[in-house]
Tab-separated table of C-alpha atoms in Angstrom:
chain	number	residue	atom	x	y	z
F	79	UNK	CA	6.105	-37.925	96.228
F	80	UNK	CA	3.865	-40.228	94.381
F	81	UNK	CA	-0.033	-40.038	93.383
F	82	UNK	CA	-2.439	-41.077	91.269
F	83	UNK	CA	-2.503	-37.861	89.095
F	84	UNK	CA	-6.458	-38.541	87.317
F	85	UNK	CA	-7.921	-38.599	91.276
F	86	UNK	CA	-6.110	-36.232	92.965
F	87	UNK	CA	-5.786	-33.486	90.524
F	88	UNK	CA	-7.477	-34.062	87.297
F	89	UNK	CA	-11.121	-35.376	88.797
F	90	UNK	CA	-11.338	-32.854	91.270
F	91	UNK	CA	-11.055	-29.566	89.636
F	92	UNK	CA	-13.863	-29.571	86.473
F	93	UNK	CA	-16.103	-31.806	89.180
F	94	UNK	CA	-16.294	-28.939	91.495
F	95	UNK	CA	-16.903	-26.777	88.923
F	96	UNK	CA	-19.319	-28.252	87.226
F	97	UNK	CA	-21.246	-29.648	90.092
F	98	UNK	CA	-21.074	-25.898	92.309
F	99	UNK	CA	-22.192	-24.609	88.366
F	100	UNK	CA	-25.521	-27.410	88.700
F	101	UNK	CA	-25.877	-27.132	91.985
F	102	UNK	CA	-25.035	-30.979	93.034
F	103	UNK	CA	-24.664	-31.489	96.512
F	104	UNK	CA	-20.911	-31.953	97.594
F	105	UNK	CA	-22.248	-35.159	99.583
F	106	UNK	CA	-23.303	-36.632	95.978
F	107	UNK	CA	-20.443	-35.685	93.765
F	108	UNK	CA	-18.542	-38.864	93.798
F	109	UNK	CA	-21.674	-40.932	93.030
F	110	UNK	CA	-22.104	-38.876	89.714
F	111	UNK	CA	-17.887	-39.750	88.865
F	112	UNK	CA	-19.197	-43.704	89.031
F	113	UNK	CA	-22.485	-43.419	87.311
F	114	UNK	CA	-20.699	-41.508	84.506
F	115	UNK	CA	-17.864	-44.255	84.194
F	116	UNK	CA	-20.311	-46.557	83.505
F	117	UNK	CA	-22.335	-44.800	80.879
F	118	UNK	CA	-19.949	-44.253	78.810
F	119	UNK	CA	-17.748	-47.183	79.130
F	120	UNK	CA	-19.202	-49.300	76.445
F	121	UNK	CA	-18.062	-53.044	76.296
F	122	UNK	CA	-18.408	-53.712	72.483
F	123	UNK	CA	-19.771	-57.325	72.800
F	124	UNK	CA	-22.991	-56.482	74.505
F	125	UNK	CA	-23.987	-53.245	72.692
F	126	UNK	CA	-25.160	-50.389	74.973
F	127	UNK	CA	-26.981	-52.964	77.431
F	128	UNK	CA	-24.500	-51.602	80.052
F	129	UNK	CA	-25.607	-48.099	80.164
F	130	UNK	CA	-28.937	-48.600	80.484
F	131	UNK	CA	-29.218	-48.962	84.504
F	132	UNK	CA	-26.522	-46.324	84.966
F	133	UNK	CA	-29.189	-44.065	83.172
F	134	UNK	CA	-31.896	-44.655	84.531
F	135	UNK	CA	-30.438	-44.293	88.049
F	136	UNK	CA	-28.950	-40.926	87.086
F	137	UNK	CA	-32.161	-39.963	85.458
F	138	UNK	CA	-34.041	-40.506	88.627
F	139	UNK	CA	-31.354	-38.744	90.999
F	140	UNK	CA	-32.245	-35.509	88.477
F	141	UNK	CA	-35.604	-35.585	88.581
F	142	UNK	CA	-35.953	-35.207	92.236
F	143	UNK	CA	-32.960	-32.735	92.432
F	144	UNK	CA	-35.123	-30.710	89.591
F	145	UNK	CA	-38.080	-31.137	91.655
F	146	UNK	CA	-36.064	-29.704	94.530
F	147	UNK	CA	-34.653	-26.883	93.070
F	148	UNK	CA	-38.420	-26.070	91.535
F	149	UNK	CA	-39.847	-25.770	94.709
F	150	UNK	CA	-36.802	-23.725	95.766
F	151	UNK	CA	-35.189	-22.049	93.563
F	152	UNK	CA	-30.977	-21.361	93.730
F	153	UNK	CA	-28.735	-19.480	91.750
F	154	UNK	CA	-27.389	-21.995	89.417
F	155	UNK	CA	-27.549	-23.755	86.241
F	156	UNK	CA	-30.408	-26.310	86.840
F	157	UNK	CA	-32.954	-23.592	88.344
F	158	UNK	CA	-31.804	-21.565	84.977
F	159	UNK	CA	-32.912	-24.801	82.982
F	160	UNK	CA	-36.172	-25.434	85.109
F	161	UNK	CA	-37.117	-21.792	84.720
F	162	UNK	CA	-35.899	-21.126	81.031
F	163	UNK	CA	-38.615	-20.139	78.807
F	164	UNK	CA	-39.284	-19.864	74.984
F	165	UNK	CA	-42.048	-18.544	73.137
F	166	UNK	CA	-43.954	-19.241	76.362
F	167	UNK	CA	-42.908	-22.671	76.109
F	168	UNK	CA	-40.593	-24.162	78.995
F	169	UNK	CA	-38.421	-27.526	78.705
F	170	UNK	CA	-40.779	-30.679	79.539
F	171	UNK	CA	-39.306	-33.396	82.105
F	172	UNK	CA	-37.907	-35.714	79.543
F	173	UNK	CA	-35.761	-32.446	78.015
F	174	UNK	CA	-34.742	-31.415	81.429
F	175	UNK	CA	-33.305	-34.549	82.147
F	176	UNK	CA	-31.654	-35.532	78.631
F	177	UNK	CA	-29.772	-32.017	78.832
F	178	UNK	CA	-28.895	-32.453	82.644
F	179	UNK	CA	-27.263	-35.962	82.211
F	180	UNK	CA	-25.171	-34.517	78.688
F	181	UNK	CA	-24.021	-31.299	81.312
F	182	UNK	CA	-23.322	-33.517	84.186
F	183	UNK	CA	-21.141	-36.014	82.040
F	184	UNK	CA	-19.651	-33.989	79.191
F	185	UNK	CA	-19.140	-30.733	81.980
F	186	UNK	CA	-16.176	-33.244	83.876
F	187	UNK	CA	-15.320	-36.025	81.920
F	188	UNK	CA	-14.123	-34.050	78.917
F	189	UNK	CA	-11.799	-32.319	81.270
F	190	UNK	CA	-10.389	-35.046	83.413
F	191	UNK	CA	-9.330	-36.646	80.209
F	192	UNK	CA	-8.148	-33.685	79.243
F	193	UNK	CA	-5.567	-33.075	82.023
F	194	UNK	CA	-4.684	-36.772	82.095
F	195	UNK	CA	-3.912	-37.110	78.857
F	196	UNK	CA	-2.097	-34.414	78.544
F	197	UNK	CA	0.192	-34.634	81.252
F	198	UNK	CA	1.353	-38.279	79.470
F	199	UNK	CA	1.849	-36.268	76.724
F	200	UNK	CA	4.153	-34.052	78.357
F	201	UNK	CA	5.920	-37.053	80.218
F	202	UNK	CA	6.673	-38.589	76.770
F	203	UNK	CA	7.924	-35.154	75.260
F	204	UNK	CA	10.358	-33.913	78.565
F	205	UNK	CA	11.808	-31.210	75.784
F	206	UNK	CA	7.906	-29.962	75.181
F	207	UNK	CA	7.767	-29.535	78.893
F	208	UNK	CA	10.733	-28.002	79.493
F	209	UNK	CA	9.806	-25.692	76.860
F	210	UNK	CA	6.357	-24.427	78.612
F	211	UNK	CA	8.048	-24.181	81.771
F	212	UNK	CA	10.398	-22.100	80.602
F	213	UNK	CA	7.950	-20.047	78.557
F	214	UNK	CA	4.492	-20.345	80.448
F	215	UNK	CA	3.009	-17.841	78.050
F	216	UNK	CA	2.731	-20.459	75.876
F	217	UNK	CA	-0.278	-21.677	77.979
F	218	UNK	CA	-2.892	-21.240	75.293
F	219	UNK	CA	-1.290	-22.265	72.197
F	220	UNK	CA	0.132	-25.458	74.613
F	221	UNK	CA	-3.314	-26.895	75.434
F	222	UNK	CA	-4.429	-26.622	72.081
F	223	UNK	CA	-1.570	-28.928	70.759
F	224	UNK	CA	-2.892	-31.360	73.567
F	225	UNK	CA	-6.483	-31.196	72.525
F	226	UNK	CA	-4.833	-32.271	69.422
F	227	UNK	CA	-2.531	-34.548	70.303
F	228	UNK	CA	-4.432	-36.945	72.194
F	229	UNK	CA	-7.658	-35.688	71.930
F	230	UNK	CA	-10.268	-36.308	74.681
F	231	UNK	CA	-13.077	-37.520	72.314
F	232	UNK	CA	-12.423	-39.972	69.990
F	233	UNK	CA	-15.900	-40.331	68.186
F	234	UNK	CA	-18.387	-37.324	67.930
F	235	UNK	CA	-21.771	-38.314	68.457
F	236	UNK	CA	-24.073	-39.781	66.371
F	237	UNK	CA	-25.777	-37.973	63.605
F	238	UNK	CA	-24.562	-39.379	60.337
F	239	UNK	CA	-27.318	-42.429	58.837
F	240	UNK	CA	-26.220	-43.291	55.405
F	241	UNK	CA	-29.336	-43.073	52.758
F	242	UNK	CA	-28.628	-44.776	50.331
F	243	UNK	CA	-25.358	-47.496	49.642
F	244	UNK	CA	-22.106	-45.812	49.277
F	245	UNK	CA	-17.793	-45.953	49.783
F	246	UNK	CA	-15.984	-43.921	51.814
F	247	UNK	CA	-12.774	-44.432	51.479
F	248	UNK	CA	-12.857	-47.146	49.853
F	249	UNK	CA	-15.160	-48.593	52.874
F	250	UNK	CA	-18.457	-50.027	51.268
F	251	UNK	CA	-21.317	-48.023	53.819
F	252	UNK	CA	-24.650	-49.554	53.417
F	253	UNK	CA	-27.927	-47.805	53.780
F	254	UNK	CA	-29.252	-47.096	56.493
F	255	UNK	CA	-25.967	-47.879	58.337
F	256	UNK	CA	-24.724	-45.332	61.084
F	257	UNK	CA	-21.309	-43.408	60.340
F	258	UNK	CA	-19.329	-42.155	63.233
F	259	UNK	CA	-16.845	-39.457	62.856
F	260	UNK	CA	-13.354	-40.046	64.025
F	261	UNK	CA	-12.189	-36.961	66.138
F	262	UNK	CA	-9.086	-38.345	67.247
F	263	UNK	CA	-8.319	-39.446	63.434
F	264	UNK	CA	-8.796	-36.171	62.237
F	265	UNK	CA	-6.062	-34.829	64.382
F	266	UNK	CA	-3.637	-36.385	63.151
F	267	UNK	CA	-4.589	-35.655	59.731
F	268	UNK	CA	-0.891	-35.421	57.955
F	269	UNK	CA	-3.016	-33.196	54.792
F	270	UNK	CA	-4.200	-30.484	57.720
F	271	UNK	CA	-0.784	-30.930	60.357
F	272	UNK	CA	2.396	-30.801	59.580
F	273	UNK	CA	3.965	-34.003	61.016
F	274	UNK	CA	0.869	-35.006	62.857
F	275	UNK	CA	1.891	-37.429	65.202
F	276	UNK	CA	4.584	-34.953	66.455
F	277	UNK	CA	3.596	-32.894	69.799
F	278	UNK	CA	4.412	-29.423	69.031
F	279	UNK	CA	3.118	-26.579	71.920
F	280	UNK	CA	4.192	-23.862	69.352
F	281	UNK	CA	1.971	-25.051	66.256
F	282	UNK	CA	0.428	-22.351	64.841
F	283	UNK	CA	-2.367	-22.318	62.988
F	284	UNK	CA	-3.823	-25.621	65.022
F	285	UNK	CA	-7.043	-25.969	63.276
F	286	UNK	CA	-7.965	-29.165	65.380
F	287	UNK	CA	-11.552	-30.373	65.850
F	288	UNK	CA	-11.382	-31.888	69.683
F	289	UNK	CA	-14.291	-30.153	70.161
F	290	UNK	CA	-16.242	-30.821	67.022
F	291	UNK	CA	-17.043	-28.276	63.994
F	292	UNK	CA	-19.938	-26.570	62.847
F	293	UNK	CA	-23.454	-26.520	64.740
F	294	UNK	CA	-22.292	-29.351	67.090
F	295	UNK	CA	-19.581	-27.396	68.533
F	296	UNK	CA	-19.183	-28.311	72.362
F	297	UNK	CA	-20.974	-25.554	74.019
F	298	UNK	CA	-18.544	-26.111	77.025
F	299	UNK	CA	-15.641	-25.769	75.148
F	300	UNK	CA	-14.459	-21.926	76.673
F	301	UNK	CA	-15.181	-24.079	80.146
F	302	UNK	CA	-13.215	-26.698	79.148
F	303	UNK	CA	-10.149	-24.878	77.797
F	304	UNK	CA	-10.334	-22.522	80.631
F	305	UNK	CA	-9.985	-25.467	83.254
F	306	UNK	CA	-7.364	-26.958	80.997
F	307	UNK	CA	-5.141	-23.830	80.743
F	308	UNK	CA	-5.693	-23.417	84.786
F	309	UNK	CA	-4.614	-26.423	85.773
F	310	UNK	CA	-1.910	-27.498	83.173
F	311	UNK	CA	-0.238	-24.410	83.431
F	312	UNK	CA	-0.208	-24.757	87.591
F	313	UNK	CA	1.353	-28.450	86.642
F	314	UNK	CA	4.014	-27.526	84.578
F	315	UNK	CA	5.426	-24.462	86.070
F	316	UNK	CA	5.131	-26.279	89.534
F	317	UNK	CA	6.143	-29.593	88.796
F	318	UNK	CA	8.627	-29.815	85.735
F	319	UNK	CA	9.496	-32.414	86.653
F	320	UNK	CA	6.895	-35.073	87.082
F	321	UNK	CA	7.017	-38.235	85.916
F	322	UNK	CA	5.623	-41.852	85.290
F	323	UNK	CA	5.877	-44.417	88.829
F	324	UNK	CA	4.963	-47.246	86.573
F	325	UNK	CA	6.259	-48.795	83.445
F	326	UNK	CA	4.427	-46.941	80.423
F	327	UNK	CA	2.744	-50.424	78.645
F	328	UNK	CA	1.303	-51.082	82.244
F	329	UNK	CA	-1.489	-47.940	81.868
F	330	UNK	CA	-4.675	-48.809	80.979
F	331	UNK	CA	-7.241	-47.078	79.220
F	332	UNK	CA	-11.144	-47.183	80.221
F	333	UNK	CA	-13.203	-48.973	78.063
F	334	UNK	CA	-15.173	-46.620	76.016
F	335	UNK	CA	-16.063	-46.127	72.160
F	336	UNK	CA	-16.274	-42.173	72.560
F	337	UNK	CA	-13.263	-41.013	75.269
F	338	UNK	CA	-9.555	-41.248	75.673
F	339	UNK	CA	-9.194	-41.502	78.938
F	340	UNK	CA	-6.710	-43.899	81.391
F	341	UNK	CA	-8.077	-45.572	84.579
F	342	UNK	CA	-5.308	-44.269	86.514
F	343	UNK	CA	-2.467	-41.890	86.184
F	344	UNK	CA	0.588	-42.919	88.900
F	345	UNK	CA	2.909	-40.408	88.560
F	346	UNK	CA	6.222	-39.658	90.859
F	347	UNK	CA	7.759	-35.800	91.329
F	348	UNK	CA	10.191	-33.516	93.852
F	349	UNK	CA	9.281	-30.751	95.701
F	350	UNK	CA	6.879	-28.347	93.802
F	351	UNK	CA	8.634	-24.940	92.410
F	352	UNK	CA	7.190	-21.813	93.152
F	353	UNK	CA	4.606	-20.591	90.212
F	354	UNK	CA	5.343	-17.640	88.310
């Protein structure tokens, strides 16, 4: 039959984990998938204007759910944070909240895009699919060649401020002037991959950075490959098969400087084959 393959198999899966992980409320789960859609879509003519509200409105739902879970304590995540302590120092509201919304968002969305994405890959590459079905121990080495391939963040976040005037390549940067780096450029590096715009489940090494480098490496990544190798694997070896109910220029991608991520995912497929 046909679906929508982002909300009724990608979305589900790393929100329930991540919100049973917090402790969100199943009643408030699909209110957190909208508020994070809007925070990070970013429409480039007005700035960041259009995150502001979602922000504030998450910001408030945490508070009180941090107040809740103070005053009775559970055993997840957000109790862990409330209660964490350092050098007899705990995390002050404004901490608590700015590492809540970064869980909340970058725990699912990461993910989604993740098992979206590469699912189109794998539509676009039938012999790449065939291959993993045939071979699922290729699981690991599989979703790290989609991590590269198209890579769920495109832009890391910001931490690079030019001091002084400079070129990079061959780009005049001006002081003071903020410097993104391009994930999603940097896996398709053709001086680190060997044809990199080639989807290859066997490449080996695969030293992508989908997940960032150095002391700004996602701490979810283990979560996020885990998820990823879960329910890719269940995908392919169930549903060899699948394939795009739409014409491939009609998908549309959200608006958003820092994901890769389509608004919706119709895809068509038979009867589901027994895993193995």
């Amino acid at each position: 039959g046909s679906f929508d393959l982002l909300e009724d198999y990608a979305l589900p899966i790393p929100m329930t984990v991540i919100a049973e992980m917090l402790g969100v409320p199943e009643s408030d789960r699909m209110r957190f998938r909208k508020l994070s859609e809007k925070i990070i879509s970013v429409d480039t003519n007005n700035g960041n204007l259009g995150m502001v509200l979602p922000i504030v409105r998450f910001a408030t739902y945490l508070r009180d759910l941090y107040r809740d879970h103070r005053r009775n304590p559970k055993d997840d995540l957000l109790t862990a944070l409330v209660e964490a302590e350092a050098e007899g120092e705990r995390l002050d509201e404004d901490e608590l909240l700015a590492m809540g919304l970064l869980l909340l968002i970058a725990g699912h969305e990461t993910t989604v895009n993740l098992i979206t994405n590469g699912t189109l890959a794998l539509i676009e590459n039938p012999e790449q699919m065939q291959l993993w079905h045939e071979q699922p121990d290729l699981t690991r080495s599989a979703v790290e060649e989609l991590l590269r391939y198209y890579s769920p963040i495109e832009i890391a976040t910001d931490r690079y401020v030019a001091v002084e005037d400079c070129e990079l390549s061959g780009t005049p940067v001006p002081k003071g002037a903020l410097v993104l780096a391009g994930l999603g450029s940097a896996n398709r590096d053709e001086r680190r991959f060997d044809n990199p715009d080639t989807l290859d489940i066997t490449r080996d090494p695969n030293p992508h950075v989908a997940f960032g480098q150095g002391i700004h490496y996602c701490v979810g990544a283990p979560l996020a490959r885990l998820e990823g190798e879960i329910a890719m694997r269940a995908l392919v070896q169930r549903m060899p098969d699948i394939r795009l109910a739409v014409a491939p220029d009609s998908l549309r991608y959200r608006k958003s400087l820092f994901l890769r991520g389509l608004e919706k995912l119709p895809v068509t497929a038979g009867a589901p084959e027994k895993a193995y």
